[in-house]
Amino acid sequence: MTTAKTPQPPTATASAGSAATRSPRALARQRRRASAARFWAEYRKHRAGMFGLAALVLFALLALTAPLTVGSDVASVTGAPGRPLQSPSGQFPLGTDQFGRNLLGLVIWGARVSLLVGLLAAVLSVAIGAVIGITAGHFGGWYATVIMRVTDWFLVMPTLVLAIALATVLSRSLGTVILAIGVTTWPTTARLVRAQTLAVESRPYIERAKALGGGHWHIMSRHVLPNVMPLILAQTTLIISSAILAEATLAFLGLGDPTVVSWGGLLQDAREAGAVSSGDWWYLVPPGIAIALVALAFTLCGRAMEAVLNPRLGVAR
């Protein structure tokens, strides 16, 4: 005699499905999506931040599509399409350089190098500053004293002078420029991250995590880093603009990579060609405006992110 199985109530099935969907990973993903949606909703309220973001998207698209729009041979000095130092015309909207190359194509191609160097140098700088700031705030004691005195020394030293010294000693390449900028611009980030780490370490749940056996790595990676990450992201956007300006300065001084085209390199070529004394303004203005616009765009984005992530700043929208 077979016994009929009792059908399971719908409520039990619903609760089982609800428990399955409410796994820790699913809840974490849901919270991240909700947090990103709230961030974007607040960020859109900042007109300056939206202007900066639109400008960055435009420059990024120009840099990514440069091989298709201007071609990879735009930097070649052999077979240049125009006459040297030709003023702007229908064929060359921004004129030509001292070799007869199309300046519009050179400015678009130079965006690839300038943006790449700025991004990588900023990432290196923020990574060094974040590691030093978190470890100094977490461990404290003699380690924090020594590392903060080193940070103070880097703060009082002129950043550009240190970068020039490193770029002069090392070989002239993009890697040297990135290293020179990255290892000289981290102290501000280290100071900010250390202050935020000290504030996070004083919260009660950090004491509970330590009482439950959480080690140093667990405290720093699971509790401190997520809380200082918004500050790190905002600081990154601000440092990128400074890194782009520093790269342009090093290239203008002849310390960049001579084999690549960058905005600072174009300004240095214009100086060598005597564009200032001869009045060839089209050789100087386009790369200078491009540097100023990108630096301004990153600064506007950084300020808007600061206002969203820290509403107490009260930054005007």
CSV table of C-alpha atoms in Angstrom, one decimal:
chain,number,residue,atom,x,y,z
A,1,MET,CA,0.0,0.0,0.0
A,2,THR,CA,1.6,3.3,-1.1
A,3,THR,CA,1.4,6.3,1.0
A,4,ALA,CA,0.6,9.5,-0.8
A,5,LYS,CA,3.1,12.3,-0.3
A,6,THR,CA,1.7,15.3,1.5
A,7,PRO,CA,2.1,18.3,-0.7
A,8,GLN,CA,4.3,21.0,0.7
A,9,PRO,CA,2.6,24.2,1.6
A,10,PRO,CA,3.3,27.1,-0.8
A,11,THR,CA,4.6,29.2,2.1
A,12,ALA,CA,7.4,26.7,2.7
A,13,THR,CA,8.4,26.8,-1.0
A,14,ALA,CA,8.3,30.5,-1.1
A,15,SER,CA,10.4,30.8,2.0
A,16,ALA,CA,12.9,28.4,0.6
A,17,GLY,CA,13.1,30.3,-2.6
A,18,SER,CA,13.5,33.6,-0.7
A,19,ALA,CA,16.3,32.1,1.4
A,20,ALA,CA,18.0,31.0,-1.8
A,21,THR,CA,17.8,34.4,-3.4
A,22,ARG,CA,19.0,36.1,-0.2
A,23,SER,CA,22.4,34.4,-0.1
A,24,PRO,CA,25.2,36.6,1.2
A,25,ARG,CA,26.7,37.2,-2.3
A,26,ALA,CA,23.3,38.1,-3.8
A,27,LEU,CA,22.7,40.5,-1.0
A,28,ALA,CA,26.1,42.0,-1.4
A,29,ARG,CA,25.5,42.5,-5.2
A,30,GLN,CA,22.1,44.0,-4.5
A,31,ARG,CA,23.6,46.5,-2.1
A,32,ARG,CA,26.3,47.4,-4.5
A,33,ARG,CA,23.8,48.0,-7.3
A,34,ALA,CA,21.7,50.1,-5.0
A,35,SER,CA,24.7,52.1,-3.9
A,36,ALA,CA,25.8,52.7,-7.4
A,37,ALA,CA,22.3,53.8,-8.4
A,38,ARG,CA,22.2,56.3,-5.5
A,39,PHE,CA,25.7,57.6,-6.4
A,40,TRP,CA,24.8,58.2,-10.0
A,41,ALA,CA,21.5,59.9,-9.0
A,42,GLU,CA,23.4,62.3,-6.8
A,43,TYR,CA,26.2,62.8,-9.2
A,44,ARG,CA,23.8,63.8,-12.0
A,45,LYS,CA,22.7,66.7,-9.8
A,46,HIS,CA,26.2,68.3,-10.2
A,47,ARG,CA,26.3,70.2,-13.4
A,48,ALA,CA,30.0,70.8,-13.3
A,49,GLY,CA,30.6,67.1,-12.7
A,50,MET,CA,28.5,66.2,-15.6
A,51,PHE,CA,30.3,68.6,-17.9
A,52,GLY,CA,33.6,67.2,-16.8
A,53,LEU,CA,32.4,63.6,-17.3
A,54,ALA,CA,31.1,64.5,-20.8
A,55,ALA,CA,34.5,66.1,-21.7
A,56,LEU,CA,36.4,63.0,-20.5
A,57,VAL,CA,34.2,60.6,-22.5
A,58,LEU,CA,34.8,62.7,-25.6
A,59,PHE,CA,38.6,62.8,-25.1
A,60,ALA,CA,38.6,59.0,-24.3
A,61,LEU,CA,36.7,58.3,-27.5
A,62,LEU,CA,39.1,60.4,-29.5
A,63,ALA,CA,42.0,58.6,-28.0
A,64,LEU,CA,40.6,55.1,-28.5
A,65,THR,CA,39.6,55.7,-32.1
A,66,ALA,CA,42.7,57.6,-33.1
A,67,PRO,CA,44.2,54.7,-35.1
A,68,LEU,CA,41.0,54.7,-37.2
A,69,THR,CA,40.4,58.4,-37.5
A,70,VAL,CA,43.9,59.8,-38.0
A,71,GLY,CA,45.9,56.7,-38.7
A,72,SER,CA,49.0,55.4,-37.0
A,73,ASP,CA,51.4,57.1,-39.5
A,74,VAL,CA,50.3,60.6,-38.5
A,75,ALA,CA,53.5,61.0,-36.4
A,76,SER,CA,55.8,60.0,-39.2
A,77,VAL,CA,58.1,62.8,-40.4
A,78,THR,CA,58.6,61.2,-43.8
A,79,GLY,CA,56.0,61.9,-46.4
A,80,ALA,CA,54.3,64.6,-44.4
A,81,PRO,CA,51.1,65.8,-46.2
A,82,GLY,CA,51.7,69.6,-45.8
A,83,ARG,CA,54.3,72.3,-45.9
A,84,PRO,CA,56.1,73.1,-42.6
A,85,LEU,CA,54.3,75.6,-40.3
A,86,GLN,CA,51.3,76.0,-42.6
A,87,SER,CA,48.5,78.1,-41.1
A,88,PRO,CA,45.1,76.6,-40.5
A,89,SER,CA,43.1,75.9,-43.6
A,90,GLY,CA,40.3,73.7,-45.0
A,91,GLN,CA,42.8,70.8,-45.5
A,92,PHE,CA,44.5,71.3,-42.1
A,93,PRO,CA,42.1,72.8,-39.6
A,94,LEU,CA,44.8,73.3,-37.0
A,95,GLY,CA,47.7,73.9,-39.4
A,96,THR,CA,50.9,71.9,-39.6
A,97,ASP,CA,54.0,71.5,-37.5
A,98,GLN,CA,57.6,72.2,-38.4
A,99,PHE,CA,57.7,68.9,-40.4
A,100,GLY,CA,54.5,69.5,-42.3
A,101,ARG,CA,52.4,67.0,-40.2
A,102,ASN,CA,48.7,67.6,-39.6
A,103,LEU,CA,48.5,69.2,-36.1
A,104,LEU,CA,44.9,68.1,-35.6
A,105,GLY,CA,45.9,64.4,-36.0
A,106,LEU,CA,48.9,65.0,-33.7
A,107,VAL,CA,46.7,66.5,-31.0
A,108,ILE,CA,44.3,63.6,-31.3
A,109,TRP,CA,47.1,61.0,-31.2
A,110,GLY,CA,48.8,62.8,-28.4
A,111,ALA,CA,45.7,62.3,-26.2
A,112,ARG,CA,46.5,58.6,-26.1
A,113,VAL,CA,49.9,59.1,-24.4
A,114,SER,CA,48.9,62.0,-22.2
A,115,LEU,CA,45.8,60.2,-20.8
A,116,LEU,CA,47.7,56.9,-20.4
A,117,VAL,CA,50.5,58.5,-18.5
A,118,GLY,CA,48.2,60.5,-16.4
A,119,LEU,CA,46.0,57.4,-15.5
A,120,LEU,CA,48.9,55.1,-14.7
A,121,ALA,CA,50.9,57.7,-12.8
A,122,ALA,CA,47.8,58.5,-10.7
A,123,VAL,CA,47.1,54.8,-10.0
A,124,LEU,CA,50.7,54.3,-8.9
A,125,SER,CA,50.6,57.5,-6.7
A,126,VAL,CA,47.3,56.6,-5.1
A,127,ALA,CA,48.3,52.9,-4.5
A,128,ILE,CA,51.5,54.0,-2.7
A,129,GLY,CA,49.6,56.6,-0.7
A,130,ALA,CA,46.8,54.2,0.2
A,131,VAL,CA,49.1,51.5,1.4
A,132,ILE,CA,51.2,53.9,3.5
A,133,GLY,CA,48.2,55.7,4.9
A,134,ILE,CA,46.3,52.5,5.9
A,135,THR,CA,49.2,50.7,7.4
A,136,ALA,CA,50.3,53.9,9.3
A,137,GLY,CA,46.8,54.4,10.7
A,138,HIS,CA,46.3,50.8,11.6
A,139,PHE,CA,49.7,49.9,13.2
A,140,GLY,CA,50.6,53.2,14.7
A,141,GLY,CA,53.6,53.4,17.1
A,142,TRP,CA,57.1,53.8,15.9
A,143,TYR,CA,56.2,52.6,12.4
A,144,ALA,CA,53.6,55.4,11.9
A,145,THR,CA,56.1,58.0,13.3
A,146,VAL,CA,58.9,57.0,10.9
A,147,ILE,CA,56.7,56.7,7.8
A,148,MET,CA,54.9,60.0,8.5
A,149,ARG,CA,58.2,61.8,8.9
A,150,VAL,CA,59.2,60.5,5.5
A,151,THR,CA,55.9,61.6,4.1
A,152,ASP,CA,56.5,65.1,5.6
A,153,TRP,CA,59.8,65.2,3.9
A,154,PHE,CA,58.2,64.4,0.5
A,155,LEU,CA,55.5,67.1,1.2
A,156,VAL,CA,58.0,69.9,1.8
A,157,MET,CA,60.1,69.0,-1.2
A,158,PRO,CA,58.9,70.5,-4.6
A,159,THR,CA,57.2,67.7,-6.5
A,160,LEU,CA,58.3,68.9,-9.9
A,161,VAL,CA,62.0,69.1,-8.8
A,162,LEU,CA,62.0,65.5,-7.6
A,163,ALA,CA,60.3,64.4,-10.8
A,164,ILE,CA,62.8,66.2,-12.9
A,165,ALA,CA,65.7,64.7,-10.9
A,166,LEU,CA,64.3,61.1,-11.4
A,167,ALA,CA,63.6,61.7,-15.1
A,168,THR,CA,67.1,63.0,-15.6
A,169,VAL,CA,68.8,60.1,-13.8
A,170,LEU,CA,66.7,57.3,-15.5
A,171,SER,CA,66.3,56.6,-19.2
A,172,ARG,CA,63.9,58.7,-21.2
A,173,SER,CA,60.8,56.6,-21.6
A,174,LEU,CA,57.1,56.6,-20.7
A,175,GLY,CA,57.8,54.2,-17.8
A,176,THR,CA,60.3,56.7,-16.4
A,177,VAL,CA,57.8,59.5,-16.6
A,178,ILE,CA,55.1,57.4,-14.9
A,179,LEU,CA,57.5,56.3,-12.2
A,180,ALA,CA,58.8,59.9,-11.6
A,181,ILE,CA,55.3,61.3,-11.2
A,182,GLY,CA,53.9,58.4,-9.2
A,183,VAL,CA,56.6,58.2,-6.6
A,184,THR,CA,56.6,62.0,-6.0
A,185,THR,CA,52.9,62.8,-5.7
A,186,TRP,CA,51.7,60.2,-3.1
A,187,PRO,CA,52.2,62.1,0.3
A,188,THR,CA,48.9,64.0,0.1
A,189,THR,CA,46.9,60.7,-0.4
A,190,ALA,CA,48.9,59.1,2.4
A,191,ARG,CA,47.9,61.9,4.8
A,192,LEU,CA,44.2,61.8,3.9
A,193,VAL,CA,44.0,58.0,4.0
A,194,ARG,CA,45.8,57.8,7.4
A,195,ALA,CA,43.3,60.4,8.9
A,196,GLN,CA,40.3,58.4,7.6
A,197,THR,CA,41.9,55.1,8.8
A,198,LEU,CA,42.2,56.5,12.3
A,199,ALA,CA,38.6,57.5,12.2
A,200,VAL,CA,37.5,54.0,11.0
A,201,GLU,CA,39.7,52.2,13.6
A,202,SER,CA,38.0,54.0,16.4
A,203,ARG,CA,34.6,52.6,15.6
A,204,PRO,CA,33.1,49.9,17.9
A,205,TYR,CA,32.8,47.2,15.2
A,206,ILE,CA,36.6,47.2,14.7
A,207,GLU,CA,37.0,46.3,18.4
A,208,ARG,CA,34.4,43.5,18.0
A,209,ALA,CA,36.3,42.2,14.9
A,210,LYS,CA,39.5,42.1,16.9
A,211,ALA,CA,37.8,40.4,19.8
A,212,LEU,CA,36.5,37.7,17.4
A,213,GLY,CA,40.1,37.0,16.3
A,214,GLY,CA,40.3,39.2,13.2
A,215,GLY,CA,44.0,39.7,12.2
A,216,HIS,CA,45.7,42.8,10.8
A,217,TRP,CA,45.1,41.8,7.2
A,218,HIS,CA,41.4,41.0,7.9
A,219,ILE,CA,40.9,44.4,9.6
A,220,MET,CA,42.6,46.4,6.9
A,221,SER,CA,41.1,44.6,3.9
A,222,ARG,CA,37.6,43.9,5.1
A,223,HIS,CA,36.8,46.9,7.3
A,224,VAL,CA,39.2,49.8,6.7
A,225,LEU,CA,39.7,49.6,2.9
A,226,PRO,CA,36.0,49.6,2.0
A,227,ASN,CA,35.5,52.7,4.2
A,228,VAL,CA,38.4,54.7,2.7
A,229,MET,CA,37.8,53.6,-0.9
A,230,PRO,CA,35.4,56.5,-1.7
A,231,LEU,CA,38.1,58.9,-0.5
A,232,ILE,CA,40.7,57.1,-2.6
A,233,LEU,CA,38.5,57.2,-5.7
A,234,ALA,CA,37.9,60.9,-5.3
A,235,GLN,CA,41.6,61.6,-4.7
A,236,THR,CA,42.5,59.6,-7.9
A,237,THR,CA,40.5,61.8,-10.2
A,238,LEU,CA,42.2,64.9,-8.7
A,239,ILE,CA,45.6,63.4,-9.0
A,240,ILE,CA,45.1,62.4,-12.6
A,241,SER,CA,44.8,66.1,-13.6
A,242,SER,CA,48.0,66.9,-11.7
A,243,ALA,CA,49.8,63.9,-13.4
A,244,ILE,CA,48.8,65.1,-16.9
A,245,LEU,CA,50.1,68.5,-16.1
A,246,ALA,CA,53.3,67.0,-14.7
A,247,GLU,CA,53.8,64.8,-17.8
A,248,ALA,CA,53.3,67.8,-20.1
A,249,THR,CA,55.8,69.8,-18.0
A,250,LEU,CA,58.4,67.0,-18.2
A,251,ALA,CA,57.9,66.6,-21.9
A,252,PHE,CA,58.1,70.3,-22.5
A,253,LEU,CA,61.5,70.3,-20.6
A,254,GLY,CA,62.7,67.6,-22.9
A,255,LEU,CA,62.6,64.8,-20.3
A,256,GLY,CA,59.8,62.8,-21.9
A,257,ASP,CA,60.0,59.9,-24.4
A,258,PRO,CA,61.1,61.4,-27.8
A,259,THR,CA,59.7,58.5,-29.7
A,260,VAL,CA,56.0,59.2,-28.9
A,261,VAL,CA,53.7,62.1,-29.5
A,262,SER,CA,52.2,63.8,-26.4
A,263,TRP,CA,50.7,67.2,-25.8
A,264,GLY,CA,53.7,68.3,-23.8
A,265,GLY,CA,56.0,67.0,-26.6
A,266,LEU,CA,54.1,69.1,-29.1
A,267,LEU,CA,54.7,72.2,-27.0
A,268,GLN,CA,58.4,71.3,-26.7
A,269,ASP,CA,58.6,70.9,-30.5
A,270,ALA,CA,56.8,74.3,-30.9
A,271,ARG,CA,59.4,75.9,-28.6
A,272,GLU,CA,62.3,74.4,-30.5
A,273,ALA,CA,60.7,75.6,-33.8
A,274,GLY,CA,60.5,79.2,-32.6
A,275,ALA,CA,56.7,79.3,-32.8
A,276,VAL,CA,56.5,81.9,-30.0
A,277,SER,CA,58.8,84.4,-31.7
A,278,SER,CA,57.5,83.8,-35.2
A,279,GLY,CA,53.8,84.1,-34.1
A,280,ASP,CA,52.8,80.6,-35.2
A,281,TRP,CA,50.0,80.4,-32.6
A,282,TRP,CA,48.4,77.4,-34.1
A,283,TYR,CA,51.4,75.3,-33.1
A,284,LEU,CA,51.0,76.3,-29.4
A,285,VAL,CA,47.3,76.8,-28.7
A,286,PRO,CA,45.7,73.4,-29.5
A,287,PRO,CA,47.9,71.2,-27.3
A,288,GLY,CA,47.8,73.8,-24.5
A,289,ILE,CA,44.0,74.0,-24.7
A,290,ALA,CA,43.7,70.2,-24.7
A,291,ILE,CA,45.9,69.9,-21.5
A,292,ALA,CA,43.8,72.6,-19.8
A,293,LEU,CA,40.5,71.0,-20.7
A,294,VAL,CA,41.4,67.5,-19.6
A,295,ALA,CA,42.9,68.8,-16.3
A,296,LEU,CA,39.8,70.8,-15.7
A,297,ALA,CA,37.5,67.9,-16.6
A,298,PHE,CA,39.2,65.6,-14.1
A,299,THR,CA,39.1,68.3,-11.4
A,300,LEU,CA,35.4,68.9,-11.9
A,301,CYS,CA,34.7,65.1,-11.7
A,302,GLY,CA,36.8,64.8,-8.6
A,303,ARG,CA,35.0,67.7,-6.9
A,304,ALA,CA,31.7,66.3,-7.8
A,305,MET,CA,32.6,62.8,-6.5
A,306,GLU,CA,33.9,64.5,-3.2
A,307,ALA,CA,30.5,66.2,-2.8
A,308,VAL,CA,28.6,63.0,-3.4
A,309,LEU,CA,30.7,60.8,-1.2
A,310,ASN,CA,31.0,63.4,1.6
A,311,PRO,CA,27.9,65.6,1.6
A,312,ARG,CA,29.2,67.5,4.7
A,313,LEU,CA,31.6,69.3,2.4
A,314,GLY,CA,28.7,71.3,1.1
A,315,VAL,CA,30.2,71.9,-2.4
A,316,ALA,CA,28.0,74.0,-4.6
A,317,ARG,CA,26.3,72.2,-7.4
